[in-house]
Short mmCIF file of C-alpha atoms and ligand atoms in Angstrom, two decimals:
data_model
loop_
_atom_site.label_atom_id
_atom_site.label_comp_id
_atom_site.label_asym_id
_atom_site.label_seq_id
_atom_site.Cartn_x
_atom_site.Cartn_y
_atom_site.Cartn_z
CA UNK A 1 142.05 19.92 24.58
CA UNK A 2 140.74 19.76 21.29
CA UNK A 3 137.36 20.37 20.39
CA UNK A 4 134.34 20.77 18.24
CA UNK A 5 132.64 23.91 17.44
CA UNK A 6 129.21 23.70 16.02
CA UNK A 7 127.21 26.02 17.57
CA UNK A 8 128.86 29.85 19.11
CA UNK A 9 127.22 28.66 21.88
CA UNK A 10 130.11 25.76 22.25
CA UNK A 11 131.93 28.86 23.09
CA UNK A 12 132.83 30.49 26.55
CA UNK A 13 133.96 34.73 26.33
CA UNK A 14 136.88 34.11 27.48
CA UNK A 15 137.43 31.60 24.48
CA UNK A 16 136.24 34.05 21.80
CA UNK A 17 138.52 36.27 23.49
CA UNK A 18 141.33 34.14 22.83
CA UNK A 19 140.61 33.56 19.76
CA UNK A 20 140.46 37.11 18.68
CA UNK A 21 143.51 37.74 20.57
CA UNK A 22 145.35 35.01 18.43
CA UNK A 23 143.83 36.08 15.53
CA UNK A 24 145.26 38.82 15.65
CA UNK A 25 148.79 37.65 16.46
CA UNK A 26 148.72 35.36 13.09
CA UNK A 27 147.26 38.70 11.00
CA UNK A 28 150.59 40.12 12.29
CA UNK A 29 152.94 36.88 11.31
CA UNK A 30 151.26 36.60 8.09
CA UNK A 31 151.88 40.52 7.29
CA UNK A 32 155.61 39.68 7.90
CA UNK A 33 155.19 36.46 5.77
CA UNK A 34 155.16 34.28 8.72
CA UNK A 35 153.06 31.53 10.29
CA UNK A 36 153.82 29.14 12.57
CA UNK A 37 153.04 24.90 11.77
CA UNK A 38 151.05 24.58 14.79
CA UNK A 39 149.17 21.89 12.76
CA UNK A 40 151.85 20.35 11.13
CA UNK A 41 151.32 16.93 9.56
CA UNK A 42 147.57 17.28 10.11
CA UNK A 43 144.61 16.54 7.80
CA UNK A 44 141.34 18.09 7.89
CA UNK A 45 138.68 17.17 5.34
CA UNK A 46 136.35 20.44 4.13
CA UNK A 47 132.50 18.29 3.26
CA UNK A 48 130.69 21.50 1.44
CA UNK A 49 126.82 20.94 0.89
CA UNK A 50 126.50 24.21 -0.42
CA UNK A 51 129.11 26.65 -2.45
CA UNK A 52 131.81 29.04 -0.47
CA UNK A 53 134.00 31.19 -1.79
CA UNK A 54 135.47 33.33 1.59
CA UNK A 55 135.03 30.18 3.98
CA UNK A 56 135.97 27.47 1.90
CA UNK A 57 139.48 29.50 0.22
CA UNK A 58 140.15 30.61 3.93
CA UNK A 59 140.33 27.82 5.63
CA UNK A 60 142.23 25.94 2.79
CA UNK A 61 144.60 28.45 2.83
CA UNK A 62 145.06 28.78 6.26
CA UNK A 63 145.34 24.80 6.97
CA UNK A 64 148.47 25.39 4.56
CA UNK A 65 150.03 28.20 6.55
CA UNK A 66 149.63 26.19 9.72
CA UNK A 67 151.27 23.18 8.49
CA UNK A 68 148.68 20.89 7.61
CA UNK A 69 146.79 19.48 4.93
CA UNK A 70 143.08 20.19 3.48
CA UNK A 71 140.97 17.61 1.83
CA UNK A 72 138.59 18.84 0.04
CA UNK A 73 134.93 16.39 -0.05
CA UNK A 74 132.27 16.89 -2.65
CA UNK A 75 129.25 15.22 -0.51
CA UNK A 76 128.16 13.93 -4.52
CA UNK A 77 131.52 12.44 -5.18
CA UNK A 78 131.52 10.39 -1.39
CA UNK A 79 128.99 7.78 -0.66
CA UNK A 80 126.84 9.95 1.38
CA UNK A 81 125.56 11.18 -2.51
CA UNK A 82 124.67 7.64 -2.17
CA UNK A 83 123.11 7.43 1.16
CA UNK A 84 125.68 6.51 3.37
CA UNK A 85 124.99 7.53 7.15
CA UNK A 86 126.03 10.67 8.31
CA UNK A 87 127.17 8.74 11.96
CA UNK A 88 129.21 5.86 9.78
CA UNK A 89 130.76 8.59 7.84
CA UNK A 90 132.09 10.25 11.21
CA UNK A 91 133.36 7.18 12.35
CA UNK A 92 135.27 6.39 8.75
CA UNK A 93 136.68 10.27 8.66
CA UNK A 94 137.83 10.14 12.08
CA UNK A 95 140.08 7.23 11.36
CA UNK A 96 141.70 9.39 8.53
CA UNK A 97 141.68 12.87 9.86
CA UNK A 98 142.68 15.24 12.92
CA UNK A 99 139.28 17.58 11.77
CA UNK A 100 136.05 17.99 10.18
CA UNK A 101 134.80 21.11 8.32
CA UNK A 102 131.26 21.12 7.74
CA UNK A 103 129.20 23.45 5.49
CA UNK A 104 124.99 21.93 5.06
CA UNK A 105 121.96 22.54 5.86
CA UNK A 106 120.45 21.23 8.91
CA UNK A 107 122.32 22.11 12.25
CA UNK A 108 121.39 18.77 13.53
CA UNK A 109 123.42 16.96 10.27
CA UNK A 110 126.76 19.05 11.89
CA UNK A 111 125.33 17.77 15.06
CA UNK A 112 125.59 14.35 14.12
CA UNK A 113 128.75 14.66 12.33
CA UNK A 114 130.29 15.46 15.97
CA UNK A 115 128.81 13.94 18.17
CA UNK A 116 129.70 10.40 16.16
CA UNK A 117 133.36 11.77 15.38
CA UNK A 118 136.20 10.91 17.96
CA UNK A 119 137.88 14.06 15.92
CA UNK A 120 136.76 17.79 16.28
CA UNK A 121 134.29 19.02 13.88
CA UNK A 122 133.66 23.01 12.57
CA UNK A 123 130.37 24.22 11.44
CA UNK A 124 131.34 26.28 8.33
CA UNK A 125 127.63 27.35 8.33
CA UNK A 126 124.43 25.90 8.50
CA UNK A 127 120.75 26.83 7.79
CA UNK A 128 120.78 27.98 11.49
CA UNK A 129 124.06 29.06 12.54
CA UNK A 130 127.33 30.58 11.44
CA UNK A 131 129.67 30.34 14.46
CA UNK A 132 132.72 31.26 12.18
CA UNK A 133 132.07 34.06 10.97
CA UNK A 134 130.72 36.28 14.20
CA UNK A 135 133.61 35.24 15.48
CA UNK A 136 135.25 36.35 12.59
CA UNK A 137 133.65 39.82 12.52
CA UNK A 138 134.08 40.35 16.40
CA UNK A 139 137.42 40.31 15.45
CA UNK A 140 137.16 42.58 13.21
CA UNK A 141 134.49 45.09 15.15
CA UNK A 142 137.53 45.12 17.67
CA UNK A 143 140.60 45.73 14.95
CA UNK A 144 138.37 49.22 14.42
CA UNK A 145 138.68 49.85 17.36
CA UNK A 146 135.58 49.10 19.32
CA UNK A 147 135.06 46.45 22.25
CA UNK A 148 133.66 43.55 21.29
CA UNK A 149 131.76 43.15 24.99
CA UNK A 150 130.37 46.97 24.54
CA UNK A 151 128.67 48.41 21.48
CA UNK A 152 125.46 48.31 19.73
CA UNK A 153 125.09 46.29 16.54
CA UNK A 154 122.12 46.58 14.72
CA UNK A 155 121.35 43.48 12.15
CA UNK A 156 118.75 44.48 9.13
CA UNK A 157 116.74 42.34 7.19
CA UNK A 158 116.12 38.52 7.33
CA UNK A 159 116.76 36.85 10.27
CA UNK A 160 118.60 33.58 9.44
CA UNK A 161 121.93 32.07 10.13
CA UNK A 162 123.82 35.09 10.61
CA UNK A 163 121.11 37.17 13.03
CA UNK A 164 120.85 33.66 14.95
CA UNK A 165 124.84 33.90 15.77
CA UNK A 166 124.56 36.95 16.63
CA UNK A 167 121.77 36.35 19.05
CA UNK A 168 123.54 33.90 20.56
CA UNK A 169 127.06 35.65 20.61
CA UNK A 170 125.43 38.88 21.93
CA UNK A 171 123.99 36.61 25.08
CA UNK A 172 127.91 35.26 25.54
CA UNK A 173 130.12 38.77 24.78
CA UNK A 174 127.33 41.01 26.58
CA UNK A 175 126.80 43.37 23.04
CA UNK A 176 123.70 45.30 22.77
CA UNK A 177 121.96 43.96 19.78
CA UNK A 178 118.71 45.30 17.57
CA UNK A 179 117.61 42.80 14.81
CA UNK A 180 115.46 44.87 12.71
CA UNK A 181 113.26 42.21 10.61
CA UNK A 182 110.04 42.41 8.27
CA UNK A 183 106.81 40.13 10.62
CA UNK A 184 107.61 36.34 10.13
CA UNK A 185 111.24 36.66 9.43
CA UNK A 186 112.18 36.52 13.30
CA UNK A 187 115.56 34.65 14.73
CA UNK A 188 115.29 31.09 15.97
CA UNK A 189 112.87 31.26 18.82
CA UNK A 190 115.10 28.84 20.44
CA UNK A 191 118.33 30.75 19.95
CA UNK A 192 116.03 33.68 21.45
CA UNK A 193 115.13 32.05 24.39
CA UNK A 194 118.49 30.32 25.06
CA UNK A 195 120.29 34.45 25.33
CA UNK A 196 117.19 35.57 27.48
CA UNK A 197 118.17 33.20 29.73
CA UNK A 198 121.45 33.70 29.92
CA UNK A 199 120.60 37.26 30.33
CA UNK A 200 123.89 38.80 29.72
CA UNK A 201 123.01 41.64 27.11
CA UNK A 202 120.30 43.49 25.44
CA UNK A 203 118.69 41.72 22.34
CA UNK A 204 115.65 43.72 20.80
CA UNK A 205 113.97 42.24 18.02
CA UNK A 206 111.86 45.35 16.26
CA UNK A 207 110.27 45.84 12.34
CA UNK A 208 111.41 49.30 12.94
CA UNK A 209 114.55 49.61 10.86
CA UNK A 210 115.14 53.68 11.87
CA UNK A 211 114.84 52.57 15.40
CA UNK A 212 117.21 49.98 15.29
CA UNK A 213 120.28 51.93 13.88
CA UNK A 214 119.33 55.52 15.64
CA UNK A 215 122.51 54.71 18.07
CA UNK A 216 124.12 51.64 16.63
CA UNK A 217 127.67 51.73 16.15
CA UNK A 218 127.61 49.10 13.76
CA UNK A 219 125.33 48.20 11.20
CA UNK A 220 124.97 44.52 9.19
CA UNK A 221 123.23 43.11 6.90
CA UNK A 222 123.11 40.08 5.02
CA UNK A 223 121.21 38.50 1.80
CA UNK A 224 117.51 38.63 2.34
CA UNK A 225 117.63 34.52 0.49
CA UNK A 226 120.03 32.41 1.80
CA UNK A 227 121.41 29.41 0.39
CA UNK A 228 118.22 26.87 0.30
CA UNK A 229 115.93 29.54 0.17
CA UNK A 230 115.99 30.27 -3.13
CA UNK A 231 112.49 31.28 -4.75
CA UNK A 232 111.40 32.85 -1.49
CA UNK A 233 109.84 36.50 -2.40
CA UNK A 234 111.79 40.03 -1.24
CA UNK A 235 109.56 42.41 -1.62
CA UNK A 236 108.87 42.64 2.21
CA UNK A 237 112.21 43.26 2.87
CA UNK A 238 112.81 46.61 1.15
CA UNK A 239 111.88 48.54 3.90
CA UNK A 240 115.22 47.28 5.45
CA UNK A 241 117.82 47.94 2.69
CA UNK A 242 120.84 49.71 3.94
CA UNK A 243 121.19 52.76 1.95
CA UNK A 244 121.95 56.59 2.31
CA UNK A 245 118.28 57.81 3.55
CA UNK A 246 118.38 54.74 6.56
CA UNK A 247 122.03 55.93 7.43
CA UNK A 248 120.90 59.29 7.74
CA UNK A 249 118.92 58.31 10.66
CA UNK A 250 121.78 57.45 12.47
CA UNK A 251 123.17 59.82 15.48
CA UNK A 252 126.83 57.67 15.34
CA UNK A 253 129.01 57.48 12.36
CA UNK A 254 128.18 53.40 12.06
CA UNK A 255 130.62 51.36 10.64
CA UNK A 256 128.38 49.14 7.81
CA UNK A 257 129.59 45.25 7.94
CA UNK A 258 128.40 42.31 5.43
CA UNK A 259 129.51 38.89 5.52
CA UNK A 260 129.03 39.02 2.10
CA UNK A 261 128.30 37.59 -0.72
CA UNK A 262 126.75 40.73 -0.87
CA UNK A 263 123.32 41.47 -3.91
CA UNK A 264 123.83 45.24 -4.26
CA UNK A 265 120.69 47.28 -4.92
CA UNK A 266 119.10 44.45 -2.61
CA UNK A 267 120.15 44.29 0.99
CA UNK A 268 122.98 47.53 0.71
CA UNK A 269 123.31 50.01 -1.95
CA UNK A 270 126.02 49.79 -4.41
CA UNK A 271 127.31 53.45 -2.83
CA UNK A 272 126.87 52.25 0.95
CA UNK A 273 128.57 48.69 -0.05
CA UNK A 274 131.64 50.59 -1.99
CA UNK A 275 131.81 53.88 0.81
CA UNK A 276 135.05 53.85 2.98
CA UNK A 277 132.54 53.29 6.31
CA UNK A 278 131.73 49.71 4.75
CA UNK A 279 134.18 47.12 5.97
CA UNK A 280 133.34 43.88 4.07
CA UNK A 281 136.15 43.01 2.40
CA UNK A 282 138.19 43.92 5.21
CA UNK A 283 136.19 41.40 7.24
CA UNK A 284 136.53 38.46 4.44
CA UNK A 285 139.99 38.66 4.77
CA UNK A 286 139.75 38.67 8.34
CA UNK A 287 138.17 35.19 7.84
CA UNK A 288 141.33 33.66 7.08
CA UNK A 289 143.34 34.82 10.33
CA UNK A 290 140.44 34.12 12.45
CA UNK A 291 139.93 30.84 10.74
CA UNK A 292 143.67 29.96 11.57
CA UNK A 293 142.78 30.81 15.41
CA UNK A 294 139.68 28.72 15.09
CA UNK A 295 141.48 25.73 13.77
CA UNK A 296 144.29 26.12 16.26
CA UNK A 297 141.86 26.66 19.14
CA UNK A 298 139.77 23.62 18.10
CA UNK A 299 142.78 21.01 16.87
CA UNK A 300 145.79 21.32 18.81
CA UNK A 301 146.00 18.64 21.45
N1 CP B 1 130.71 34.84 4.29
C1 CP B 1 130.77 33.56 3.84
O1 CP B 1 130.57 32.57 4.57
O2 CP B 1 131.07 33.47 2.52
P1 CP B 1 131.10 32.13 1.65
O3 CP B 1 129.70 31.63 1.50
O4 CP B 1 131.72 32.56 0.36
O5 CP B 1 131.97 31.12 2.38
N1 NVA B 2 122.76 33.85 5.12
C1 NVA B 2 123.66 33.51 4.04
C2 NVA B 2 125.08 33.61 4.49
C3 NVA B 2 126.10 33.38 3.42
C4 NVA B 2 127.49 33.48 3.92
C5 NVA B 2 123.36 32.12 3.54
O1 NVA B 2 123.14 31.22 4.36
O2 NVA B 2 123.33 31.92 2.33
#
Protein backbone atom coordinates (compact mmCIF):
# COMPACT_ATOMS: atom_id res chain seq x y z
CA UNK A 1 0.00 0.00 0.00
CA UNK A 2 1.41 3.19 -0.67
CA UNK A 3 2.63 5.45 1.76
CA UNK A 4 4.18 8.52 3.22
CA UNK A 5 7.48 8.77 4.77
CA UNK A 6 8.21 11.77 6.83
CA UNK A 7 9.77 10.79 9.74
CA UNK A 8 12.39 7.21 9.85
CA UNK A 9 10.26 6.57 12.46
CA UNK A 10 7.26 5.89 9.74
CA UNK A 11 9.51 3.02 9.22
CA UNK A 12 9.39 -0.67 10.59
CA UNK A 13 13.18 -2.85 10.29
CA UNK A 14 11.88 -5.05 8.36
CA UNK A 15 10.90 -2.14 5.88
CA UNK A 16 14.36 -0.52 5.89
CA UNK A 17 15.42 -3.91 5.29
CA UNK A 18 13.56 -4.11 2.22
CA UNK A 19 14.45 -1.24 1.10
CA UNK A 20 18.12 -1.81 1.29
CA UNK A 21 17.59 -5.13 -0.13
CA UNK A 22 15.93 -3.47 -3.28
CA UNK A 23 18.28 -0.96 -3.35
CA UNK A 24 20.56 -2.94 -3.99
CA UNK A 25 18.87 -5.00 -6.70
CA UNK A 26 18.30 -1.57 -8.83
CA UNK A 27 22.32 -0.60 -8.12
CA UNK A 28 22.75 -3.95 -9.96
CA UNK A 29 20.08 -3.21 -13.00
CA UNK A 30 21.37 0.17 -13.36
CA UNK A 31 25.18 -1.17 -13.58
CA UNK A 32 23.86 -3.33 -16.51
CA UNK A 33 21.94 -0.24 -17.86
CA UNK A 34 18.70 -1.49 -16.68
CA UNK A 35 15.73 -0.35 -14.60
CA UNK A 36 12.52 -1.46 -14.45
CA UNK A 37 9.14 1.27 -14.99
CA UNK A 38 7.70 0.29 -11.81
CA UNK A 39 6.34 3.90 -11.79
CA UNK A 40 5.44 4.24 -15.16
CA UNK A 41 3.11 7.07 -16.16
CA UNK A 42 3.50 8.59 -12.69
CA UNK A 43 4.09 12.21 -11.58
CA UNK A 44 5.71 13.31 -8.53
CA UNK A 45 6.22 17.01 -7.83
CA UNK A 46 9.88 17.84 -5.95
CA UNK A 47 8.66 21.47 -3.59
CA UNK A 48 12.47 22.49 -2.48
CA UNK A 49 12.54 25.24 0.36
CA UNK A 50 16.06 25.05 0.52
CA UNK A 51 18.92 24.09 -2.28
CA UNK A 52 19.97 20.20 -3.06
CA UNK A 53 22.29 19.08 -5.19
CA UNK A 54 22.61 14.93 -4.24
CA UNK A 55 18.78 14.72 -3.18
CA UNK A 56 17.18 16.82 -5.54
CA UNK A 57 19.44 15.29 -8.98
CA UNK A 58 18.76 11.76 -7.39
CA UNK A 59 15.50 11.55 -7.14
CA UNK A 60 14.89 13.35 -10.55
CA UNK A 61 16.93 10.99 -12.05
CA UNK A 62 15.68 8.10 -10.56
CA UNK A 63 11.79 9.05 -11.14
CA UNK A 64 13.11 8.84 -14.91
CA UNK A 65 14.63 5.39 -14.65
CA UNK A 66 11.48 4.12 -13.00
CA UNK A 67 9.18 5.34 -15.56
CA UNK A 68 7.73 8.33 -14.28
CA UNK A 69 7.79 11.90 -14.37
CA UNK A 70 9.37 14.72 -11.93
CA UNK A 71 7.96 18.12 -11.50
CA UNK A 72 10.04 20.24 -10.25
CA UNK A 73 8.19 23.32 -7.70
CA UNK A 74 10.00 26.47 -6.76
CA UNK A 75 7.82 27.25 -3.43
CA UNK A 76 8.51 31.30 -4.87
CA UNK A 77 7.18 30.54 -8.27
CA UNK A 78 3.69 28.61 -6.65
CA UNK A 79 1.24 30.53 -4.62
CA UNK A 80 2.47 29.35 -1.37
CA UNK A 81 5.38 32.38 -2.14
CA UNK A 82 2.13 34.07 -1.86
CA UNK A 83 0.63 32.58 1.16
CA UNK A 84 -1.37 29.93 0.02
CA UNK A 85 -2.06 27.13 2.77
CA UNK A 86 0.16 24.44 3.08
CA UNK A 87 -3.26 21.93 3.71
CA UNK A 88 -5.05 23.58 0.35
CA UNK A 89 -1.89 23.03 -1.47
CA UNK A 90 -1.99 19.16 -0.50
CA UNK A 91 -5.34 18.88 -1.51
CA UNK A 92 -4.64 20.78 -5.13
CA UNK A 93 -1.24 18.49 -5.66
CA UNK A 94 -2.94 15.42 -4.84
CA UNK A 95 -5.42 15.88 -7.60
CA UNK A 96 -2.40 16.18 -10.06
CA UNK A 97 0.15 13.80 -8.72
CA UNK A 98 0.86 10.06 -7.51
CA UNK A 99 3.73 11.81 -4.87
CA UNK A 100 5.06 14.59 -2.95
CA UNK A 101 8.78 15.36 -2.34
CA UNK A 102 9.34 17.73 0.31
CA UNK A 103 12.57 19.56 1.25
CA UNK A 104 11.75 22.81 4.25
CA UNK A 105 12.20 23.63 7.30
CA UNK A 106 9.83 22.78 9.92
CA UNK A 107 9.00 18.96 10.29
CA UNK A 108 5.53 19.89 11.14
CA UNK A 109 5.16 21.89 7.41
CA UNK A 110 6.05 18.02 5.86
CA UNK A 111 3.63 17.02 8.48
CA UNK A 112 0.96 18.95 7.16
CA UNK A 113 1.75 18.39 3.65
CA UNK A 114 0.75 14.57 4.43
CA UNK A 115 -1.44 14.40 6.55
CA UNK A 116 -3.81 16.81 4.12
CA UNK A 117 -2.55 14.81 0.91
CA UNK A 118 -4.68 11.71 -0.24
CA UNK A 119 -1.11 11.00 -2.15
CA UNK A 120 2.17 9.83 -0.36
CA UNK A 121 4.52 12.44 0.65
CA UNK A 122 8.72 12.12 1.20
CA UNK A 123 10.57 14.26 3.55
CA UNK A 124 13.69 15.16 1.48
CA UNK A 125 14.96 16.76 4.75
CA UNK A 126 13.86 18.99 7.24
CA UNK A 127 15.31 21.16 10.09
CA UNK A 128 14.72 17.97 12.22
CA UNK A 129 14.95 14.96 10.24
CA UNK A 130 16.52 13.35 7.21
CA UNK A 131 14.79 9.95 6.82
CA UNK A 132 16.35 9.56 3.25
CA UNK A 133 19.45 9.67 3.66
CA UNK A 134 20.14 7.15 6.87
CA UNK A 135 18.41 5.05 4.96
CA UNK A 136 20.53 5.80 2.27
CA UNK A 137 23.80 5.32 4.19
CA UNK A 138 22.54 2.04 5.97
CA UNK A 139 22.65 0.91 2.69
CA UNK A 140 25.67 1.77 2.14
CA UNK A 141 27.30 0.80 5.82
CA UNK A 142 25.98 -2.73 4.63
CA UNK A 143 27.45 -2.67 0.75
CA UNK A 144 30.99 -2.48 2.96
CA UNK A 145 30.25 -5.06 4.36
CA UNK A 146 28.98 -4.47 7.83
CA UNK A 147 25.37 -5.24 9.33
CA UNK A 148 23.31 -2.60 9.47
CA UNK A 149 21.50 -4.09 12.93
CA UNK A 150 25.23 -4.55 14.53
CA UNK A 151 27.99 -1.97 14.59
CA UNK A 152 28.94 1.11 16.31
CA UNK A 153 28.56 4.47 14.58
CA UNK A 154 29.86 7.31 16.14
CA UNK A 155 28.27 10.87 14.87
CA UNK A 156 30.70 14.10 15.62
CA UNK A 157 29.79 17.49 15.89
CA UNK A 158 26.37 19.28 15.79
CA UNK A 159 23.53 17.46 16.51
CA UNK A 160 20.81 18.39 13.96
CA UNK A 161 18.88 16.66 11.28
CA UNK A 162 21.22 14.05 10.50
CA UNK A 163 22.25 12.94 14.40
CA UNK A 164 18.29 13.10 15.00
CA UNK A 165 17.81 10.21 12.16
CA UNK A 166 20.19 8.50 13.40
CA UNK A 167 18.83 8.51 16.88
CA UNK A 168 15.83 7.43 15.77
CA UNK A 169 17.08 4.75 13.18
CA UNK A 170 19.53 3.36 15.81
CA UNK A 171 16.25 2.78 18.26
CA UNK A 172 14.51 0.84 15.00
CA UNK A 173 17.80 -1.25 13.39
CA UNK A 174 19.25 -1.94 17.06
CA UNK A 175 22.96 -0.02 16.06
CA UNK A 176 25.06 1.09 18.84
CA UNK A 177 25.31 4.77 18.47
CA UNK A 178 27.75 7.63 20.24
CA UNK A 179 26.81 11.27 19.26
CA UNK A 180 29.76 13.14 20.31
CA UNK A 181 28.48 16.97 20.55
CA UNK A 182 29.94 20.36 22.03
CA UNK A 183 27.15 21.35 25.55
CA UNK A 184 23.90 22.81 23.94
CA UNK A 185 24.19 21.19 20.62
CA UNK A 186 22.30 17.91 21.85
CA UNK A 187 19.72 15.76 19.46
CA UNK A 188 16.01 16.46 19.70
CA UNK A 189 15.12 15.65 23.24
CA UNK A 190 12.05 14.22 21.80
CA UNK A 191 13.71 12.02 19.21
CA UNK A 192 15.87 11.00 22.43
CA UNK A 193 13.20 10.01 24.44
CA UNK A 194 11.08 8.38 21.69
CA UNK A 195 14.51 5.52 21.07
CA UNK A 196 14.84 5.19 24.99
CA UNK A 197 11.65 3.98 24.94
CA UNK A 198 11.74 1.83 22.40
CA UNK A 199 14.82 0.55 23.96
CA UNK A 200 16.20 -1.43 21.18
CA UNK A 201 19.95 -0.20 21.05
CA UNK A 202 22.56 1.75 22.75
CA UNK A 203 22.47 5.62 22.13
CA UNK A 204 25.18 7.61 24.21
CA UNK A 205 25.21 11.15 23.88
CA UNK A 206 28.94 12.34 25.26
CA UNK A 207 31.22 15.87 24.60
CA UNK A 208 33.96 13.40 24.59
CA UNK A 209 34.89 13.06 20.94
CA UNK A 210 38.05 10.34 21.71
CA UNK A 211 35.54 8.38 23.62
CA UNK A 212 33.07 8.21 21.13
CA UNK A 213 35.17 6.77 18.19
CA UNK A 214 37.69 4.54 20.54
CA UNK A 215 35.65 1.35 19.04
CA UNK A 216 33.39 2.77 16.39
CA UNK A 217 33.38 1.12 13.20
CA UNK A 218 32.07 3.97 11.53
CA UNK A 219 32.58 7.46 11.91
CA UNK A 220 30.19 10.61 10.49
CA UNK A 221 30.07 13.82 10.48
CA UNK A 222 28.19 16.48 9.04
CA UNK A 223 28.34 20.52 8.64
CA UNK A 224 28.52 22.12 12.02
CA UNK A 225 25.64 25.07 10.21
CA UNK A 226 22.98 23.65 8.53
CA UNK A 227 20.79 25.14 6.10
CA UNK A 228 18.82 27.99 8.25
CA UNK A 229 21.46 28.26 10.56
CA UNK A 230 23.55 30.34 8.91
CA UNK A 231 25.46 33.03 11.14
CA UNK A 232 25.53 30.61 14.05
CA UNK A 233 29.33 30.65 15.51
CA UNK A 234 31.82 27.30 15.15
CA UNK A 235 34.31 27.84 17.22
CA UNK A 236 32.89 25.33 19.85
CA UNK A 237 32.89 22.76 17.53
CA UNK A 238 36.59 22.32 16.73
CA UNK A 239 37.19 20.04 19.30
CA UNK A 240 35.11 17.58 17.12
CA UNK A 241 36.69 17.90 13.62
CA UNK A 242 37.47 14.60 12.09
CA UNK A 243 41.05 14.62 11.29
CA UNK A 244 44.26 12.39 11.54
CA UNK A 245 45.11 13.00 15.46
CA UNK A 246 41.04 12.00 16.41
CA UNK A 247 41.42 8.88 14.05
CA UNK A 248 44.39 7.91 15.76
CA UNK A 249 42.40 7.27 18.77
CA UNK A 250 40.60 4.72 17.18
CA UNK A 251 41.29 0.80 18.05
CA UNK A 252 39.13 -0.24 14.54
CA UNK A 253 40.07 0.81 11.13
CA UNK A 254 36.62 3.14 10.92
CA UNK A 255 35.21 3.67 7.79
CA UNK A 256 34.65 7.87 7.76
CA UNK A 257 31.00 8.69 6.13
CA UNK A 258 29.56 12.37 5.26
CA UNK A 259 26.37 13.09 3.78
CA UNK A 260 28.02 15.79 2.40
CA UNK A 261 28.03 18.83 1.26
CA UNK A 262 31.03 18.52 3.03
CA UNK A 263 33.31 22.32 4.41
CA UNK A 264 36.80 20.75 4.48
CA UNK A 265 39.18 22.14 7.11
CA UNK A 266 35.76 22.48 9.14
CA UNK A 267 33.97 19.35 10.13
CA UNK A 268 36.76 16.67 8.21
CA UNK A 269 40.11 17.42 6.99
CA UNK A 270 40.76 17.81 3.40
CA UNK A 271 43.24 14.46 3.81
CA UNK A 272 40.55 12.44 5.96
CA UNK A 273 37.66 13.68 3.38
CA UNK A 274 39.96 12.63 0.15
CA UNK A 275 41.66 9.15 2.08
CA UNK A 276 40.42 5.81 0.51
CA UNK A 277 38.67 4.99 4.26
CA UNK A 278 36.21 8.02 3.46
CA UNK A 279 33.15 6.84 1.61
CA UNK A 280 31.15 10.00 0.72
CA UNK A 281 30.87 10.03 -2.64
CA UNK A 282 30.29 6.49 -2.70
CA UNK A 283 27.31 7.13 -0.42
CA UNK A 284 25.87 10.18 -2.71
CA UNK A 285 25.61 7.96 -5.37
CA UNK A 286 24.09 5.48 -3.28
CA UNK A 287 21.32 8.13 -2.86
CA UNK A 288 20.02 7.57 -6.16
CA UNK A 289 19.47 3.62 -5.91
CA UNK A 290 18.16 3.96 -2.51
CA UNK A 291 16.01 6.82 -3.58
CA UNK A 292 14.55 4.51 -6.41
CA UNK A 293 13.70 1.86 -3.49
CA UNK A 294 12.23 4.64 -1.45
CA UNK A 295 9.98 5.83 -4.18
CA UNK A 296 9.01 2.32 -5.14
CA UNK A 297 8.44 1.33 -1.50
CA UNK A 298 6.33 4.48 -0.85
CA UNK A 299 4.29 4.78 -4.47
CA UNK A 300 3.46 1.59 -5.90
CA UNK A 301 -0.10 0.63 -5.16
N1 LIG B 1 23.17 14.97 1.41
C1 LIG B 1 22.22 15.79 0.89
O1 LIG B 1 21.03 15.76 1.26
O2 LIG B 1 22.69 16.62 -0.07
P1 LIG B 1 21.87 17.78 -0.80
O3 LIG B 1 21.61 18.86 0.20
O4 LIG B 1 22.76 18.21 -1.92
O5 LIG B 1 20.57 17.18 -1.31
N1 LIG C 1 22.59 19.14 8.27
C1 LIG C 1 22.68 19.57 6.89
C2 LIG C 1 22.46 18.42 5.97
C3 LIG C 1 22.63 18.74 4.51
C4 LIG C 1 22.38 17.56 3.64
C5 LIG C 1 21.69 20.67 6.63
O1 LIG C 1 20.54 20.55 7.08
O2 LIG C 1 22.03 21.65 5.98
Amino acid sequence: MAKSLVSISDLEKNEIKEIIRRAGELKDLKKREESPKSLKGMSVGLLFEKQSTRTRISFESGLFDLGAQAIYMNPSDTQIGRGETIADTAKILSSYLDGIIIRTYGQEKALELAENSTVPVINALTDLEHPTQIISDLFSVSEQGIDPEKFKLAFLGDGNNIANSFVAASAIMGFELSVAVPPGNEPSPTIMGEAKELGNSEIEVTCDPAAAVRDADVIYTDVWVSMGEEGKGTKVFSPFQVNERLLSSCHRKPLIMHCLPAHRGEEITAEVMDSPRCIAFTQAENKLHVGKAILEFCLQP
